mmCIF file of C-alpha atoms in Angstrom:
data_model
loop_
_atom_site.group_PDB
_atom_site.id
_atom_site.type_symbol
_atom_site.label_atom_id
_atom_site.label_comp_id
_atom_site.label_asym_id
_atom_site.label_seq_id
_atom_site.Cartn_x
_atom_site.Cartn_y
_atom_site.Cartn_z
ATOM 1 C CA UNK A 672 109.394 109.600 120.421
ATOM 2 C CA UNK A 673 109.322 107.812 117.081
ATOM 3 C CA UNK A 674 106.768 105.635 115.378
ATOM 4 C CA UNK A 675 108.678 104.053 112.479
ATOM 5 C CA UNK A 676 105.732 102.156 111.038
ATOM 6 C CA UNK A 677 103.505 105.249 110.799
ATOM 7 C CA UNK A 678 102.855 105.362 107.095
ATOM 8 C CA UNK A 679 106.299 104.157 106.090
ATOM 9 C CA UNK A 680 104.921 102.592 102.918
ATOM 10 C CA UNK A 681 103.571 105.900 101.609
ATOM 11 C CA UNK A 682 105.807 108.744 100.494
ATOM 12 C CA UNK A 683 104.216 112.184 100.243
ATOM 13 C CA UNK A 684 105.810 115.198 98.670
ATOM 14 C CA UNK A 685 103.974 118.491 98.746
ATOM 15 C CA UNK A 686 104.805 122.173 98.605
ATOM 16 C CA UNK A 687 101.411 123.028 100.055
ATOM 17 C CA UNK A 688 100.511 123.016 103.731
ATOM 18 C CA UNK A 689 97.852 120.425 104.518
ATOM 19 C CA UNK A 690 95.480 121.521 107.283
ATOM 20 C CA UNK A 691 94.460 118.631 109.539
ATOM 21 C CA UNK A 692 91.739 118.984 112.178
ATOM 22 C CA UNK A 693 91.671 116.395 114.978
ATOM 23 C CA UNK A 694 88.883 115.917 117.496
ATOM 24 C CA UNK A 695 89.062 113.631 120.530
ATOM 25 C CA UNK A 696 92.734 114.074 121.438
ATOM 26 C CA UNK A 697 92.040 115.142 125.009
ATOM 27 C CA UNK A 698 88.695 113.671 126.047
ATOM 28 C CA UNK A 699 86.248 115.498 128.282
ATOM 29 C CA UNK A 700 86.712 116.441 131.918
ATOM 30 C CA UNK A 701 83.657 115.679 134.057
ATOM 31 C CA UNK A 702 83.046 116.632 137.657
ATOM 32 C CA UNK A 703 82.495 113.552 139.782
ATOM 33 C CA UNK A 704 79.008 114.634 140.764
ATOM 34 C CA UNK A 705 78.042 114.861 137.090
ATOM 35 C CA UNK A 706 79.109 111.264 136.538
ATOM 36 C CA UNK A 707 77.254 110.064 139.615
ATOM 37 C CA UNK A 708 74.032 111.566 138.287
ATOM 38 C CA UNK A 709 74.645 110.106 134.838
ATOM 39 C CA UNK A 710 75.373 106.680 136.288
ATOM 40 C CA UNK A 711 71.975 106.561 137.991
ATOM 41 C CA UNK A 712 70.333 106.929 134.570
ATOM 42 C CA UNK A 713 72.661 104.831 132.371
ATOM 43 C CA UNK A 714 74.955 102.711 134.557
ATOM 44 C CA UNK A 715 76.554 100.734 131.744
ATOM 45 C CA UNK A 716 77.298 103.871 129.720
ATOM 46 C CA UNK A 717 79.084 105.710 132.517
ATOM 47 C CA UNK A 718 82.588 105.112 133.917
ATOM 48 C CA UNK A 719 82.731 103.245 137.212
ATOM 49 C CA UNK A 720 83.378 105.473 140.234
ATOM 50 C CA UNK A 721 85.012 104.193 143.396
ATOM 51 C CA UNK A 722 85.478 105.783 146.791
ATOM 52 C CA UNK A 723 88.871 106.959 145.531
ATOM 53 C CA UNK A 724 87.560 108.731 142.438
ATOM 54 C CA UNK A 725 88.955 112.306 142.317
ATOM 55 C CA UNK A 726 86.793 115.398 141.998
ATOM 56 C CA UNK A 727 87.263 115.363 138.235
ATOM 57 C CA UNK A 728 87.387 112.421 135.832
ATOM 58 C CA UNK A 729 88.733 112.397 132.283
ATOM 59 C CA UNK A 730 86.676 110.300 129.878
ATOM 60 C CA UNK A 731 87.340 109.471 126.226
ATOM 61 C CA UNK A 732 90.466 110.713 124.427
ATOM 62 C CA UNK A 733 92.192 107.313 124.409
ATOM 63 C CA UNK A 734 92.332 106.659 120.657
ATOM 64 C CA UNK A 735 92.432 110.350 119.753
ATOM 65 C CA UNK A 736 95.362 110.992 122.073
ATOM 66 C CA UNK A 737 97.411 108.235 120.451
ATOM 67 C CA UNK A 738 96.527 109.491 116.966
ATOM 68 C CA UNK A 739 97.711 112.923 118.080
ATOM 69 C CA UNK A 740 101.132 111.634 119.110
ATOM 70 C CA UNK A 741 101.605 109.771 115.842
ATOM 71 C CA UNK A 742 100.515 112.775 113.763
ATOM 72 C CA UNK A 743 102.974 114.938 115.676
ATOM 73 C CA UNK A 744 105.762 112.419 115.015
ATOM 74 C CA UNK A 745 105.009 112.521 111.292
ATOM 75 C CA UNK A 746 104.392 116.273 111.048
ATOM 76 C CA UNK A 747 107.988 117.596 110.691
ATOM 77 C CA UNK A 748 108.463 115.846 107.331
ATOM 78 C CA UNK A 749 104.904 116.125 106.059
ATOM 79 C CA UNK A 750 104.070 119.813 105.768
ATOM 80 C CA UNK A 751 101.021 119.386 107.982
ATOM 81 C CA UNK A 752 99.358 122.107 110.043
ATOM 82 C CA UNK A 753 97.615 120.386 112.955
ATOM 83 C CA UNK A 754 94.648 121.879 114.807
ATOM 84 C CA UNK A 755 93.067 120.177 117.813
ATOM 85 C CA UNK A 756 89.463 120.822 118.721
ATOM 86 C CA UNK A 757 89.044 120.357 122.473
ATOM 87 C CA UNK A 758 86.273 120.646 125.033
ATOM 88 C CA UNK A 759 86.329 122.956 128.077
ATOM 89 C CA UNK A 760 89.975 123.824 128.756
ATOM 90 C CA UNK A 761 89.639 123.620 132.550
ATOM 91 C CA UNK A 762 92.137 125.238 134.967
ATOM 92 C CA UNK A 763 92.801 121.884 136.638
ATOM 93 C CA UNK A 764 93.777 120.426 133.253
ATOM 94 C CA UNK A 765 95.336 123.169 131.054
ATOM 95 C CA UNK A 766 95.233 121.204 127.850
ATOM 96 C CA UNK A 767 95.823 124.089 125.441
ATOM 97 C CA UNK A 768 99.222 124.846 126.959
ATOM 98 C CA UNK A 769 100.256 121.202 126.920
ATOM 99 C CA UNK A 770 99.111 120.623 123.344
ATOM 100 C CA UNK A 771 100.990 123.710 122.198
ATOM 101 C CA UNK A 772 104.128 122.527 123.982
ATOM 102 C CA UNK A 773 103.831 119.165 122.230
ATOM 103 C CA UNK A 774 103.842 120.874 118.843
ATOM 104 C CA UNK A 775 100.171 121.301 117.945
ATOM 105 C CA UNK A 776 99.900 124.352 115.691
ATOM 106 C CA UNK A 777 96.503 125.577 116.862
ATOM 107 C CA UNK A 778 93.998 124.684 119.568
ATOM 108 C CA UNK A 779 90.331 125.652 119.434
ATOM 109 C CA UNK A 780 87.974 125.183 122.359
ATOM 110 C CA UNK A 781 84.325 124.179 122.039
ATOM 111 C CA UNK A 782 81.736 124.050 124.793
ATOM 112 C CA UNK A 783 80.616 120.534 123.802
ATOM 113 C CA UNK A 784 80.150 118.342 120.759
ATOM 114 C CA UNK A 785 76.847 120.162 120.302
ATOM 115 C CA UNK A 786 78.713 123.419 119.619
ATOM 116 C CA UNK A 787 77.760 122.971 115.981
ATOM 117 C CA UNK A 788 78.689 126.323 114.479
ATOM 118 C CA UNK A 789 82.156 126.363 116.029
ATOM 119 C CA UNK A 790 82.855 122.820 114.814
ATOM 120 C CA UNK A 791 81.548 123.664 111.369
ATOM 121 C CA UNK A 792 83.738 126.747 111.071
ATOM 122 C CA UNK A 793 86.807 124.838 112.237
ATOM 123 C CA UNK A 794 86.166 122.150 109.624
ATOM 124 C CA UNK A 795 85.732 124.763 106.895
ATOM 125 C CA UNK A 796 89.447 125.567 107.291
ATOM 126 C CA UNK A 797 90.593 121.934 107.136
ATOM 127 C CA UNK A 798 91.682 119.728 104.282
ATOM 128 C CA UNK A 799 91.317 116.570 106.377
ATOM 129 C CA UNK A 800 89.300 116.144 109.572
ATOM 130 C CA UNK A 801 89.769 113.144 111.861
ATOM 131 C CA UNK A 802 86.766 112.664 114.117
ATOM 132 C CA UNK A 803 87.781 110.622 117.166
ATOM 133 C CA UNK A 804 85.722 112.474 119.807
ATOM 134 C CA UNK A 805 83.013 109.921 120.529
ATOM 135 C CA UNK A 806 82.028 110.495 116.918
ATOM 136 C CA UNK A 807 80.745 106.969 116.479
ATOM 137 C CA UNK A 808 77.505 107.881 118.258
ATOM 138 C CA UNK A 809 77.339 111.675 118.115
ATOM 139 C CA UNK A 810 75.484 112.561 114.940
ATOM 140 C CA UNK A 811 75.403 116.342 115.307
ATOM 141 C CA UNK A 812 79.188 116.750 115.510
ATOM 142 C CA UNK A 813 79.740 114.427 112.547
ATOM 143 C CA UNK A 814 77.264 116.460 110.484
ATOM 144 C CA UNK A 815 78.928 119.709 111.541
ATOM 145 C CA UNK A 816 82.303 118.434 110.353
ATOM 146 C CA UNK A 817 80.824 117.277 107.056
ATOM 147 C CA UNK A 818 79.080 120.597 106.476
ATOM 148 C CA UNK A 819 82.246 122.509 107.303
ATOM 149 C CA UNK A 820 84.310 120.422 104.913
ATOM 150 C CA UNK A 821 81.670 121.002 102.240
ATOM 151 C CA UNK A 822 82.145 124.747 102.722
ATOM 152 C CA UNK A 823 85.877 124.212 102.287
ATOM 153 C CA UNK A 824 85.210 122.290 99.090
ATOM 154 C CA UNK A 825 83.083 125.100 97.712
ATOM 155 C CA UNK A 826 85.581 127.847 98.567
ATOM 156 C CA UNK A 827 88.242 129.052 96.179
ATOM 157 C CA UNK A 828 90.947 128.399 98.780
ATOM 158 C CA UNK A 829 90.347 124.642 98.573
ATOM 159 C CA UNK A 830 92.011 124.667 95.174
ATOM 160 C CA UNK A 831 95.340 125.037 96.966
ATOM 161 C CA UNK A 832 95.294 121.378 97.992
ATOM 162 C CA UNK A 833 94.144 120.093 94.583
ATOM 163 C CA UNK A 834 92.120 117.462 96.426
ATOM 164 C CA UNK A 835 88.624 117.077 97.796
ATOM 165 C CA UNK A 836 88.509 117.660 101.583
ATOM 166 C CA UNK A 837 88.135 114.432 103.539
ATOM 167 C CA UNK A 838 86.638 113.170 106.788
ATOM 168 C CA UNK A 839 88.189 110.187 108.566
ATOM 169 C CA UNK A 840 85.442 109.078 110.907
ATOM 170 C CA UNK A 841 85.984 106.702 113.831
ATOM 171 C CA UNK A 842 83.188 104.163 114.198
ATOM 172 C CA UNK A 843 83.356 100.913 116.178
ATOM 173 C CA UNK A 844 83.274 97.175 115.621
ATOM 174 C CA UNK A 845 80.041 97.038 117.617
ATOM 175 C CA UNK A 846 78.440 97.632 114.237
ATOM 176 C CA UNK A 847 79.169 93.991 113.327
ATOM 177 C CA UNK A 848 78.699 92.284 116.707
ATOM 178 C CA UNK A 849 76.105 89.572 117.247
ATOM 179 C CA UNK A 850 74.110 88.371 120.277
ATOM 180 C CA UNK A 851 76.082 85.200 120.985
ATOM 181 C CA UNK A 852 76.263 85.874 124.725
ATOM 182 C CA UNK A 853 79.497 83.912 124.961
ATOM 183 C CA UNK A 854 77.816 80.691 123.829
ATOM 184 C CA UNK A 855 79.195 80.301 120.290
ATOM 185 C CA UNK A 856 82.232 81.269 118.190
ATOM 186 C CA UNK A 857 81.877 83.625 115.193
ATOM 187 C CA UNK A 858 79.969 82.514 112.128
ATOM 188 C CA UNK A 859 81.110 85.444 109.978
ATOM 189 C CA UNK A 860 84.451 87.190 109.548
ATOM 190 C CA UNK A 861 83.965 90.680 108.124
ATOM 191 C CA UNK A 862 86.516 91.813 105.527
ATOM 192 C CA UNK A 863 86.868 95.478 104.579
ATOM 193 C CA UNK A 864 87.688 94.390 101.019
ATOM 194 C CA UNK A 865 84.045 93.295 100.901
ATOM 195 C CA UNK A 866 82.181 96.486 101.884
ATOM 196 C CA UNK A 867 78.877 94.918 100.899
ATOM 197 C CA UNK A 868 79.088 92.889 104.126
ATOM 198 C CA UNK A 869 78.771 96.116 106.079
ATOM 199 C CA UNK A 870 76.329 97.796 103.730
ATOM 200 C CA UNK A 871 73.974 94.850 104.204
ATOM 201 C CA UNK A 872 73.898 95.279 107.994
ATOM 202 C CA UNK A 873 70.616 96.443 109.584
ATOM 203 C CA UNK A 874 70.395 100.189 110.109
ATOM 204 C CA UNK A 875 69.628 99.469 113.776
ATOM 205 C CA UNK A 876 73.134 98.189 114.543
ATOM 206 C CA UNK A 877 75.227 100.289 116.966
ATOM 207 C CA UNK A 878 76.955 103.249 115.288
ATOM 208 C CA UNK A 879 75.188 102.507 112.006
ATOM 209 C CA UNK A 880 72.927 105.573 112.062
ATOM 210 C CA UNK A 881 75.927 107.908 112.177
ATOM 211 C CA UNK A 882 77.955 105.853 109.700
ATOM 212 C CA UNK A 883 75.156 106.074 107.140
ATOM 213 C CA UNK A 884 75.016 109.855 107.384
ATOM 214 C CA UNK A 885 78.803 110.138 107.158
ATOM 215 C CA UNK A 886 78.977 108.020 104.028
ATOM 216 C CA UNK A 887 75.972 109.534 102.293
ATOM 217 C CA UNK A 888 75.525 113.202 103.215
ATOM 218 C CA UNK A 889 77.548 114.567 100.296
ATOM 219 C CA UNK A 890 78.795 113.225 96.966
ATOM 220 C CA UNK A 891 82.322 111.890 97.270
ATOM 221 C CA UNK A 892 83.609 114.484 94.816
ATOM 222 C CA UNK A 893 82.596 117.161 97.306
ATOM 223 C CA UNK A 894 83.545 115.594 100.657
ATOM 224 C CA UNK A 895 85.488 112.339 100.686
ATOM 225 C CA UNK A 896 84.531 110.151 103.647
ATOM 226 C CA UNK A 897 86.199 107.058 105.075
ATOM 227 C CA UNK A 898 85.118 105.154 108.162
ATOM 228 C CA UNK A 899 87.630 103.365 110.392
ATOM 229 C CA UNK A 900 86.111 100.577 112.478
ATOM 230 C CA UNK A 901 88.417 99.659 115.381
ATOM 231 C CA UNK A 902 87.871 96.374 117.239
ATOM 232 C CA UNK A 903 88.799 95.999 120.921
ATOM 233 C CA UNK A 904 91.660 98.457 121.429
ATOM 234 C CA UNK A 905 94.163 97.631 124.145
ATOM 235 C CA UNK A 906 97.443 98.877 125.580
ATOM 236 C CA UNK A 907 98.528 102.075 127.319
ATOM 237 C CA UNK A 908 98.230 105.175 125.163
ATOM 238 C CA UNK A 909 101.240 107.449 124.723
ATOM 239 C CA UNK A 910 98.786 110.345 124.488
ATOM 240 C CA UNK A 911 99.071 113.116 127.070
ATOM 241 C CA UNK A 912 95.717 112.562 128.763
ATOM 242 C CA UNK A 913 93.619 109.374 128.818
ATOM 243 C CA UNK A 914 95.836 106.309 129.070
ATOM 244 C CA UNK A 915 93.430 103.358 129.081
ATOM 245 C CA UNK A 916 90.552 102.042 127.014
ATOM 246 C CA UNK A 917 87.264 100.653 128.308
ATOM 247 C CA UNK A 918 86.685 96.975 127.619
ATOM 248 C CA UNK A 919 89.611 95.173 129.264
ATOM 249 C CA UNK A 920 89.894 97.785 132.042
ATOM 250 C CA UNK A 921 86.163 97.359 132.616
ATOM 251 C CA UNK A 922 86.616 93.623 133.085
ATOM 252 C CA UNK A 923 89.569 94.235 135.395
ATOM 253 C CA UNK A 924 87.579 96.670 137.549
ATOM 254 C CA UNK A 925 84.746 94.177 137.763
ATOM 255 C CA UNK A 926 87.155 91.433 138.844
ATOM 256 C CA UNK A 927 88.790 93.569 141.536
ATOM 257 C CA UNK A 928 85.414 94.699 142.908
ATOM 258 C CA UNK A 929 84.027 91.143 143.049
ATOM 259 C CA UNK A 930 87.358 89.474 143.874
ATOM 260 C CA UNK A 931 86.869 87.115 140.965
ATOM 261 C CA UNK A 932 87.128 87.378 137.192
ATOM 262 C CA UNK A 933 84.031 86.387 135.250
ATOM 263 C CA UNK A 934 82.876 85.714 131.715
ATOM 264 C CA UNK A 935 79.458 85.198 130.221
ATOM 265 C CA UNK A 936 78.155 81.794 129.148
ATOM 266 C CA UNK A 937 80.830 79.508 127.708
ATOM 267 C CA UNK A 938 83.106 82.445 126.988
ATOM 268 C CA UNK A 939 83.891 81.161 123.483
ATOM 269 C CA UNK A 940 82.670 84.207 121.553
ATOM 270 C CA UNK A 941 85.462 86.273 120.040
ATOM 271 C CA UNK A 942 86.459 89.809 119.126
ATOM 272 C CA UNK A 943 89.317 91.032 117.013
ATOM 273 C CA UNK A 944 91.762 93.335 118.764
ATOM 274 C CA UNK A 945 94.478 95.888 118.004
ATOM 275 C CA UNK A 946 97.090 97.666 120.089
ATOM 276 C CA UNK A 947 96.400 101.399 120.310
ATOM 277 C CA UNK A 948 99.819 102.234 118.810
ATOM 278 C CA UNK A 949 99.197 100.012 115.784
ATOM 279 C CA UNK A 950 95.782 101.591 115.323
ATOM 280 C CA UNK A 951 97.297 105.072 115.349
ATOM 281 C CA UNK A 952 99.920 103.910 112.833
ATOM 282 C CA UNK A 953 97.064 103.082 110.498
ATOM 283 C CA UNK A 954 95.473 106.502 110.906
ATOM 284 C CA UNK A 955 98.720 108.155 109.838
ATOM 285 C CA UNK A 956 99.033 105.757 106.913
ATOM 286 C CA UNK A 957 95.454 106.487 105.853
ATOM 287 C CA UNK A 958 96.027 110.237 106.132
ATOM 288 C CA UNK A 959 99.154 109.996 103.981
ATOM 289 C CA UNK A 960 97.316 107.875 101.435
ATOM 290 C CA UNK A 961 94.444 110.338 101.127
ATOM 291 C CA UNK A 962 96.918 113.176 100.557
ATOM 292 C CA UNK A 963 99.222 111.347 98.140
ATOM 293 C CA UNK A 964 96.757 109.299 96.102
ATOM 294 C CA UNK A 965 93.142 110.063 97.009
ATOM 295 C CA UNK A 966 91.699 108.259 94.003
ATOM 296 C CA UNK A 967 93.138 104.975 95.263
ATOM 297 C CA UNK A 968 91.297 105.263 98.600
ATOM 298 C CA UNK A 969 87.782 103.757 98.468
ATOM 299 C CA UNK A 970 85.301 106.064 100.158
ATOM 300 C CA UNK A 971 81.634 106.623 100.854
ATOM 301 C CA UNK A 972 79.667 103.371 100.991
ATOM 302 C CA UNK A 973 82.820 101.533 99.897
ATOM 303 C CA UNK A 974 85.053 103.309 102.380
ATOM 304 C CA UNK A 975 85.204 101.034 105.435
ATOM 305 C CA UNK A 976 88.526 100.139 107.061
ATOM 306 C CA UNK A 977 89.370 97.668 109.801
ATOM 307 C CA UNK A 978 92.613 97.513 111.783
ATOM 308 C CA UNK A 979 93.248 94.268 113.688
ATOM 309 C CA UNK A 980 96.169 92.188 114.946
ATOM 310 C CA UNK A 981 95.313 88.963 113.145
ATOM 311 C CA UNK A 982 94.528 86.992 116.319
ATOM 312 C CA UNK A 983 91.017 87.353 117.788
ATOM 313 C CA UNK A 984 90.595 86.612 121.488
ATOM 314 C CA UNK A 985 87.790 84.832 123.276
ATOM 315 C CA UNK A 986 86.199 86.442 126.307
ATOM 316 C CA UNK A 987 87.117 83.446 128.452
ATOM 317 C CA UNK A 988 90.782 83.879 127.447
ATOM 318 C CA UNK A 989 90.769 87.496 128.595
ATOM 319 C CA UNK A 990 89.009 86.745 131.865
ATOM 320 C CA UNK A 991 91.324 83.836 132.708
ATOM 321 C CA UNK A 992 94.332 86.083 132.040
ATOM 322 C CA UNK A 993 92.869 88.710 134.366
ATOM 323 C CA UNK A 994 92.297 86.044 137.022
ATOM 324 C CA UNK A 995 95.879 84.731 136.800
ATOM 325 C CA UNK A 996 97.415 88.192 136.906
ATOM 326 C CA UNK A 997 95.234 89.519 139.730
ATOM 327 C CA UNK A 998 95.488 86.335 141.793
ATOM 328 C CA UNK A 999 99.290 86.474 141.666
ATOM 329 C CA UNK A 1000 99.006 89.869 143.351
ATOM 330 C CA UNK A 1001 96.425 88.785 145.908
ATOM 331 C CA UNK A 1002 93.695 90.879 144.307
ATOM 332 C CA UNK A 1003 91.211 88.070 143.537
ATOM 333 C CA UNK A 1004 90.496 84.823 145.325
ATOM 334 C CA UNK A 1005 91.195 82.294 142.569
ATOM 335 C CA UNK A 1006 93.478 82.083 139.492
ATOM 336 C CA UNK A 1007 90.744 81.063 137.072
ATOM 337 C CA UNK A 1008 87.715 82.984 135.863
ATOM 338 C CA UNK A 1009 84.166 81.927 136.630
ATOM 339 C CA UNK A 1010 81.428 81.414 134.046
ATOM 340 C CA UNK A 1011 78.170 83.168 134.861
ATOM 341 C CA UNK A 1012 74.801 83.051 133.086
ATOM 342 C CA UNK A 1013 73.504 86.193 131.449
ATOM 343 C CA UNK A 1014 70.624 86.453 133.899
ATOM 344 C CA UNK A 1015 73.067 86.749 136.788
ATOM 345 C CA UNK A 1016 75.494 89.093 135.072
ATOM 346 C CA UNK A 1017 73.697 92.376 135.619
ATOM 347 C CA UNK A 1018 76.272 95.130 135.879
ATOM 348 C CA UNK A 1019 79.057 92.741 136.870
ATOM 349 C CA UNK A 1020 80.492 92.652 133.376
ATOM 350 C CA UNK A 1021 79.451 96.151 132.347
ATOM 351 C CA UNK A 1022 82.439 97.913 130.822
ATOM 352 C CA UNK A 1023 81.568 101.601 130.704
ATOM 353 C CA UNK A 1024 79.936 101.258 127.318
ATOM 354 C CA UNK A 1025 76.329 101.271 126.087
ATOM 355 C CA UNK A 1026 75.000 97.724 125.560
ATOM 356 C CA UNK A 1027 77.609 96.701 128.140
ATOM 357 C CA UNK A 1028 77.098 92.930 128.227
ATOM 358 C CA UNK A 1029 77.194 92.574 124.451
ATOM 359 C CA UNK A 1030 80.544 94.367 124.411
ATOM 360 C CA UNK A 1031 82.076 91.568 126.509
ATOM 361 C CA UNK A 1032 80.206 88.499 125.243
ATOM 362 C CA UNK A 1033 79.481 88.833 121.513
ATOM 363 C CA UNK A 1034 81.353 87.945 118.339
ATOM 364 C CA UNK A 1035 82.929 90.716 116.257
ATOM 365 C CA UNK A 1036 85.759 89.404 114.104
ATOM 366 C CA UNK A 1037 87.191 91.294 111.163
ATOM 367 C CA UNK A 1038 90.036 91.338 108.628
ATOM 368 C CA UNK A 1039 92.016 94.463 107.701
ATOM 369 C CA UNK A 1040 92.715 93.516 104.092
ATOM 370 C CA UNK A 1041 93.011 97.105 102.875
ATOM 371 C CA UNK A 1042 95.462 98.264 105.533
ATOM 372 C CA UNK A 1043 97.709 95.271 104.929
ATOM 373 C CA UNK A 1044 97.588 95.800 101.161
ATOM 374 C CA UNK A 1045 98.992 99.296 101.789
ATOM 375 C CA UNK A 1046 101.857 97.948 103.871
ATOM 376 C CA UNK A 1047 100.439 98.343 107.382
ATOM 377 C CA UNK A 1048 102.029 95.747 109.647
ATOM 378 C CA UNK A 1049 100.909 95.695 113.290
ATOM 379 C CA UNK A 1050 103.862 95.461 115.646
ATOM 380 C CA UNK A 1051 101.702 93.776 118.291
ATOM 381 C CA UNK A 1052 100.574 90.820 116.208
ATOM 382 C CA UNK A 1053 101.133 87.774 118.406
ATOM 383 C CA UNK A 1054 98.192 86.046 120.048
ATOM 384 C CA UNK A 1055 99.805 86.568 123.450
ATOM 385 C CA UNK A 1056 100.222 90.353 123.099
ATOM 386 C CA UNK A 1057 96.701 91.282 124.195
ATOM 387 C CA UNK A 1058 96.921 88.884 127.157
ATOM 388 C CA UNK A 1059 100.322 90.250 128.196
ATOM 389 C CA UNK A 1060 98.920 93.801 128.233
ATOM 390 C CA UNK A 1061 96.599 92.849 131.089
ATOM 391 C CA UNK A 1062 99.430 93.067 133.610
ATOM 392 C CA UNK A 1063 99.665 96.832 133.139
ATOM 393 C CA UNK A 1064 95.902 97.242 133.332
ATOM 394 C CA UNK A 1065 95.702 95.301 136.597
ATOM 395 C CA UNK A 1066 98.538 97.247 138.215
ATOM 396 C CA UNK A 1067 97.205 100.657 137.191
ATOM 397 C CA UNK A 1068 93.604 99.963 138.176
ATOM 398 C CA UNK A 1069 94.627 98.344 141.455
ATOM 399 C CA UNK A 1070 96.567 101.514 142.283
ATOM 400 C CA UNK A 1071 93.547 103.665 141.401
ATOM 401 C CA UNK A 1072 91.484 101.575 143.807
ATOM 402 C CA UNK A 1073 94.143 101.841 146.523
ATOM 403 C CA UNK A 1074 94.888 98.113 146.398
ATOM 404 C CA UNK A 1075 98.589 98.439 145.514
ATOM 405 C CA UNK A 1076 101.160 101.176 145.687
ATOM 406 C CA UNK A 1077 100.633 103.923 143.124
ATOM 407 C CA UNK A 1078 104.393 103.889 142.568
ATOM 408 C CA UNK A 1079 104.114 100.341 141.196
ATOM 409 C CA UNK A 1080 101.485 101.399 138.660
ATOM 410 C CA UNK A 1081 103.559 104.397 137.529
ATOM 411 C CA UNK A 1082 106.557 102.134 136.969
ATOM 412 C CA UNK A 1083 104.493 99.637 134.981
ATOM 413 C CA UNK A 1084 102.846 102.261 132.744
ATOM 414 C CA UNK A 1085 106.110 103.906 131.692
#
């Protein structure tokens, strides 16, 4: 497997091993009964379960798994030592053995993201930590990583890297979304070359509480922090575990359950998007940049980074594409999506995320000026790419629901 765009613009030469710690590469394995209980309390924050749901369900790990594969592709020429921090290595999913076979140098198991001391100690041995394990909303694990990296900074062994240890923290574009409800297009386009746009956001915005701690817990000459803010992430991950994201698959599941695709209001509100492979390319590029030229990487309250394709989508566009694709397979009753008012939406458009309706009806449009200035070029950059990806999502989810042959979905996803 090769990822030719993964940091191609940055050349790193080092005689010192760089220790990289990655969280979120494998997700978390839940028993079905645990998810059923959770869904009663927070239905929009819990993955949808059908009558075909197996006894165990893997959640999260989508972005982290793709980052893993790109780091592994870059590792042979980079002098990197890669450690994965994983949760509950269950017998039914022996992740440690698989990660080792893929080329991960070390695997450490934690009981949960609240296993603070273990996370802290793992971070104290890292030069760079990438926090992709639901870190956007889990404050305790982010703090543990920061505190561990601060220990690394204070230790004599950190002098071997000649750089300040760094945290690459994964946030989410929900931090910039509005309450348009599908009724209006975006009024503001956020540009990471203008970090004041984000610093001026209310502290109450999603993810913002954790982002503020990440950027401000330590001086940047002790722990360097950068925050990556992905928009809607689409495509099938090449990672070894979780293959699909949440937003588009959530809309697909809703359409197949209701036999019609839907969107909220006028459907004209927009989000930026990025293919999961292009996003992982950027993480490798950012990692290389921090190692090769850390002073050139804005950090702390200036250290926000978007990654987007250049072509935002509207929610009506996505839903119409789902309707066309599913109708051609006899999975919904009409080839066009239906507009529904917010009051009637309920859980219909919930997409396995907190604040579910806002995640499929708001505006959140951004520009990745910094990534492009470093030479990052998304391979999936046409307006039609995100719409074309829906075919795979429909086939895979329809197979999960027993609506089409599983063999068809396997063929489509490979």
